[in-house]
Structures are given as C-alpha cells and as structure tokens.
C-alpha cells in the first residue's frame, strides 16, 4: 500500500525523465503519452488487490510483472514519440512494482511465504539483472550487428575469424601472434609463476621455521592497495630504455640498452608481482587447513620429512594450487593496467577491446566479439575450476581443537623456496622504493635525481584565498571524485553483498541457482567487458546514465558485490544455523533475526567488505577507463593518461599518494574495529578477496 | 504455570525430496508432562521435534498445540520454545541480553524484559552471571542459560533437542535431574529428544520410541523396559540377549528350547507365534553344572558386578552377576536360572 502511494506521489509530482525535461509522469500522460501511466496503474491495482490476501496473490504478481514490463518496453519503444531517459519518478515506480511483486510472491507461498526474504531476493535480483545481465547481453549482441544497426551474422563471423585474433605466426616467424594466443600464453604463465612464488612464500611462512613472517603479510597487503599499473610504471622506471638499472648495466657492464621490458616479459613480471600475494593468501589458508595431526601421524608411521611432505602435505595442498593457478589465469586475462603501460606491440584481449572502442577505430561490433571471446575464456576457467575442484576440497581441520605441531619443511624444499623468495622480496621492495622516491625527484625515469616538490605542486597544490582554501592542483578533482565515488559505493556494495550471502546461505527457494548465478556473474566478467557493456547499454534511453557520477557508483557496486557475497558466505558458514532458529523460535521475524543476530556476528566480514570495496573502487582501472569524463574523472584514469603522456614523475607522485591514503584508511579502520572478542566460535577467517579487476 | 498445553500429531508426514523423514506419525503429549522422543540417529525424532517448533513444515497431516491447529504457522508465530543441542546462545550478547531476546522480539518493553529475564536467571541459579558472554561460561552454565532463555516467554510447549549431549557424563546426570525438577515444579509441557535410552527412562512420563520414521512403541518407561514389543525395542532399550527357538511345555513348566538347550523360563504368557525370547543380562543367574552345554568364555570385572560372556550352542549370552557372588572360572560349565517373568517372548 505504502509502496503504491509513494509511487503515485512521485508519478504526480517528481520529474519522470532523468535529465532535461522536468515534467512529471502525470504531466507526460496529458502531453499525449498516456501509455506512460500504465505501470503506475498496475501498481495501484496491485495495492487494491492486496486486500484479497492469498486469493489475489497470483493476480498481483502478474500485475507487478506487467507494470515492470511496460515500464521498460515503453522506455525502449515509445510508440511515435522520442524516447525518454527514465529518471527519479520512473525509478520509484519501478522499485514500488518490484516491492509489490515480491510481497505478492510471498503471499502466493513462494520463498516459504517469508516476505522479508522475498523482498530482499527479488530486489537484488532485479538490480543485478538491470545492471549486470542487461548491459552485458546488450553489448555482446552488438557483435551481430553492423554500424547501421542491421543484423548481419556474416559480419560477426568475419569479425570472429579475423587474423589478428587467432594468428599463430609468432611460433615460426617474426610476426606477432593473435590476441587470443597472447592472452592465453600470458595468463597461463602468470598463473603458473605466481602460484609457484605464492607456494614458496606460503610454505616458508607456515612451515619454514622463520621467526618473523610479518614482512610476508605486509607485502601481501600492498598489491591490494596498489593500482594495477603502478608496478608496471615502476618497472619502466627501472628497466626501461633510460631506466635506472638499464643505465647502470650500460655504463658499467656494457650491456646495451633495449626495450625488452615492453611486451610479454614486462607484462608478465608486473602481473606475477601483483598476483603472487593472492596466491600466497590462498595457499597459506590451505596450509593452515591441513591438520598438523595428519602430518604427525605420517611421522609416527616412520615417514621422513620429505616423504611426509610429498605423500601427505602436497596431495592435500593440490586443489588449492590448482585453484590458485586458475585464478591467476583469470586475473591476468582481466588485467588492463599492466598491458596498457607495458604491452608495447604485444596485444592482449583487454587492451584490444579498449582500443576497439576508445581508439580511432570506434567499432563496437569488434569490441563485442573480442569481449565475447574474453568472457568465454574466463567463464570456462571458472567452470573448469568448479567442475574439477568442486568435489575435491580437503578441509581437514574441524571445529574442535586439533592440536599438534606442523613439521618443518624438508631441507631442499626450504632452500629452493628461500632461493626464490629472497630475490623476489628484494625486487618488490626496490619497486615500491621507486614509487616512494619517484615523486620527490625531478625525473627518476631518466635518472635525474634532484630532490623536488614540483610534481606534488603540480598535482596537489592548495592555495589559501579570501574565500577559503582553493585546491588548485590538477589532480585534486579526480582525487575528490574518486574518494567520493568509492565512499558512496562501498556501503551499498556491502549491504547488497552481505544480504545476498545471507539469502544464499540460509534460504532455499525456487530459482535459487539462477539467483546465485547472476550474483556471481559479475565476478567472472572482466572489467573491460563491463566497461564496454556499460558504455553501450547506458548511453541511450531508457537508461541514460553514461557520463554521470551515478554510473561510476553503480559500476563499482555491481563489480565488487561478489567480494561481499564471498566474504559473507565464508563468515556465515562459521555461524551455526541453530542461532537463526533460536531467534525464530523466540518469536523474532526474519528481519529482526538478520538485524539483531546475523549482522552483528558478521561485523568483521562487513568491515572487510567495506574496506575492500572502497579500496577496489579506488584502484580499479579496467572498467573505469570507459566511463570517466572530464567532469567525473577518476584517479586511476588520470594517472594512466599521465603515463600515456610520458609524465611519469607526476603519475608516480599521485600513485604514492593514493597508496598512502588507502594504507591510512585500512589501518585506521582496523584500529577502529579492533580485535574480535567472541571466543573460539567467533573466529571468522578474514576473506580472501579475489576478483577480476 | 498454567499456560502449558498439549501437543497432538495427527497422521503427520515429512518428506525431503522423495525420502520420508517422518512417516504418518500420530501421538499426543498431555499438558504438563515430559515426553521423550527416543531412537537411533536418523530415525526422525529430531525432525518430529522441529515440526513441533515450526522449523520444518509438515508435508501432510495436522499438528495441534492445545486446541489450536498450528500446522500452517511459522516458528515465530507458535508459542513454543526450544533448547538447542548446541545451545545456540548468541555469542555477541551477554547472558542477560540472550535471555531478554525473546521478550524484546515480541515487543515487551526493555525494563519489563529485564525483570522477566532476571527472574528466570535467578530461578536457574545464574544470578551474578548476567554480564558474562556465553564463551566465558562452562558447558553446564551455558546449558542453563539456554533453558532460561527458552522459558522466559512461558511457552506453552518447551522443546529440548539432545540437551545433554555436550556435557560430560557426571554433569549429565545432574542436569538431567534439574530439567526434570524444573518441569515438575513449573508444570511445563516438555518434548525431549534423545538417543540415550537411560536418559529417556530417567526423565520421562512417557517415552515414544521411533525407528525408521515411524513410532515403534510408546508408553511409560517401565512398560517399555519390561514389555518391549519387538526385537528392535528389546535390544534398543536396555541390553538384551535375543535367542531364537521354540516354547515347550513340560510338566506344567514352560521351557524355551534353542539348538537343543532347554532354558526354564518360568511363568510367562506366551503368544502363539512367539519364536524368540529376550533375556536381560541382570535377570539371569548362573549355576555350576558340569553336564551343561553352556560354558564361561570371558569374564570382565565391572567394579559393582561381574560380566560374563557365555558360549552356548545357540550363540553367545551376556550376563551380569553381583560382585558379592563367587567368581566363576573361564571354561566353567553353567546352567541358566531365569527370574520369574524375566523372559520376554517376542515375535521373530
């Protein structure tokens, strides 16, 4: 009732369209568009029928469904009229219809007649369909249409079989390979190498007998707060043609300068650097999940250290290793920042998509076919993972205290691990050293090391004027937009993600699998694909939000939502269902149970999601480069542009500031939330966040 | 407490997919009594309890609490509370907040809820623990908090799901007696699930034994122990030696003949098709007899008794003999003396 009333009020009084014309829905109705009023009439009808309870439930579902259908159908095809971008009034009417439809579904007996669950699930589902499924499908369909909008499957076939996509020339000639092979090669190598390194780190941290492994944890948090291309920038500064180390080698060892860093080697190193920590976290978690008593049992059965490791530890670790390789592969495919800075003539799918849209070509059809291939590759990687690994996860530590000491590593394994890890740690420290120093010297990329504040002055100067502070630096705008968008997106992401996790873990209903699929879909879609999709779908009515800050917020919410879902699911699996049931038998409804029991227990997952979605929003590049405008520029896009223009010092200065800012945010939130105090049961593993950037 | 109500199941079934977890079950729990649901794991007893709570919905049949048909009501709408096996205390709330949860959820004012909660905590001897977190309490204390939280709303029916399974053996007996005493004092209707037959015999007014999703037998504890109606029950409640053979009447004495061995079974009413007897180990006395076909194979010292395993032509028999009697050597031939009325004839 209240839903229909507020919808009607908005229909009468607030602007229907998104921009421009401020006429309300009612005004439009009398201006010759009487069909615009059908959704609100459906809403009112459903509200009237609500008195009928169970008897009219199905009818109300049909009413709401028709209303929603008409809202969008008329938005797309406004018979004989120019189309309108749906705005506030339309949004409220749509939301009211979703709300009414969900309640009616519950009244008809769906969702076990639980109205709270029905409303939450249907609302999230509707939002995900609107902001993930719809744009992606629409963008991918562009592959089958030519520039004039005519359906042309032959053209799609030509695009698909283009030489620069599938060529294998690099194996037997000087010419380069197609993007698919390049991407696959890069992904496989990056997955493999980062897993090997991550494994070495994890083994040393858990079994290496090292006194202090804090440096590992510190190094593992860095990539999370580092925008993906920053490592690439630092690599150029060190190893580029005029790079610091290149110059040293040239001067003292007479090794000629070259551009080897641009291309596969450079991109690979950069990706491995940024992915190793993720592998480390996965594998360390898996190692912690192996009950030491198993290894002790092997030892009491006279197995040597090496035998214990190779017959017990390693087989139990294998599923996690495979998972890590696959995730490394997917991350590499989705990565845009590193290849765009370091790729040179080495093209991969994500950069190719970008240049198909942003460059001189501007060929959405081509971008769509490339996006389709990229999506197929990532989805099949995820599919492989769930088919192959779904059944073999070994969690051997149960809730009960399972004491015992893990055995130390076999000597040769330990030596090999140290041999890999130590140079890597040094390289990482040097790279971050470059970023820390680079902003404060004239031009580190050319070896000009005179200390200066010039770059910070250009980007971040603040002038004190009569009317207060004036942020005159050229980077301030993008910085404020970034922080604002990230701060706005983070709580929404968390809310949707955690509620989705709750519904998925605690409730069973018809369509649950579909719900799970669409909510996790965003996880598998590379950022470039999302970017292309958003620009294609939201550039025209009925939903025309491209170029606004809103599209940035929405983009982040639905890209990072799976992180919240995963964190929530992990935490919820630690919370016994009897707690929900206890609450219910004590007379609390689902809403009360969620609010008073579930959310407080999920505090740490919630905070983790808040932090991660904030940080991800600040460091994302791939989807964002398509969506930023001069008015709404983001820090990462700004930096990439500076790199493009060769202004490395300013880019480095900005990057170091971003990293510092995020470090500050992460640390202060950690201090604010403090330690958990729920006893043994409350120990919720901190979520490992993995997402295609 | 006068709010206690009866519970009545009328032909209730619960299906999970194609599997019948509860199959056409009917029973009644009278108001103010304690009834246990007893059975091996997977027999449907916990599902039955959850059906009463409203945590599961019946696939068919009707459930009444008092005179009210609650079949279609959810857990939050039924006037029923439950003590969970894991206690399910909210780990982020202290003891007082846990107990106040129910009243607050049903709209009682903060101050009144606190009064109610403190009253019940005092009743269970938990005054002074109000601000502790559940993780700071012992298992027995957590259990009592769970009970306090369940009775604070004065539910019409109180449910216990294996409430003693997380306690050690010594504490189990004490808490068991406390629950029974509380139930009697407050006149509560209690439905209690357990797989421990001793626990069931000790606390109940009536025991309902379930097996394979149906009720195998129901009755007062002594009735079940003395007159089990099937092999399953004779074996499940208390220990029994199950011997197959035939009854034989010989000069006014009833004998049971199994594999050529005649066992005098005293005065029992024998149904015409009985082919099995159940013998309780403690109701068998042993008498040395050099010509017997039965001999002692193993002897175990239990402290208060000897436990003998006898080898007989029809299989092994377990007996328990008070320690004050002379110990029998391994290999000693013995004859069995059965207490009058102790042999339980069963259908095969």
Coordinates of C-alpha atoms in Angstrom, one line a residue, chain A residues 226-240 261-262 266-267 269-271 273-274 335-343 431 435 643 648:
Chain A
X226 CA 48.2 -0.7 -5.3
X227 CA 46.5 0.3 -8.5
X228 CA 47.4 -2.4 -11.0
X229 CA 49.5 -0.3 -13.4
X230 CA 51.8 1.2 -10.7
X231 CA 54.0 -1.9 -10.7
X232 CA 54.3 -1.6 -14.4
X233 CA 55.3 2.1 -14.1
X234 CA 58.0 1.2 -11.6
X235 CA 59.3 -1.5 -13.9
X236 CA 59.6 1.0 -16.7
X237 CA 61.5 3.4 -14.4
X238 CA 63.9 0.6 -13.5
X239 CA 64.2 -1.4 -16.7
X240 CA 63.0 0.9 -19.5
X261 CA 60.7 -4.8 -20.8
X262 CA 57.9 -3.7 -23.2
X266 CA 57.4 -6.9 -18.7
X267 CA 53.7 -7.5 -18.5
X269 CA 56.7 -9.7 -14.4
X270 CA 54.2 -7.0 -13.4
X271 CA 51.3 -9.4 -13.3
X273 CA 54.3 -9.3 -8.9
X274 CA 50.7 -8.3 -8.3
X335 CA 44.2 -7.2 -16.2
X336 CA 44.2 -4.0 -18.3
X337 CA 46.5 -1.6 -16.4
X338 CA 49.8 -3.5 -16.9
X339 CA 49.4 -4.4 -20.5
X340 CA 48.4 -0.9 -21.4
X341 CA 51.5 0.5 -19.9
X342 CA 54.0 -2.2 -20.7
X343 CA 52.5 -4.1 -23.6
X431 CA 59.9 -1.3 -6.9
X435 CA 57.3 4.7 -6.2
X643 CA 51.7 7.8 -18.2
X648 CA 56.0 9.6 -15.2

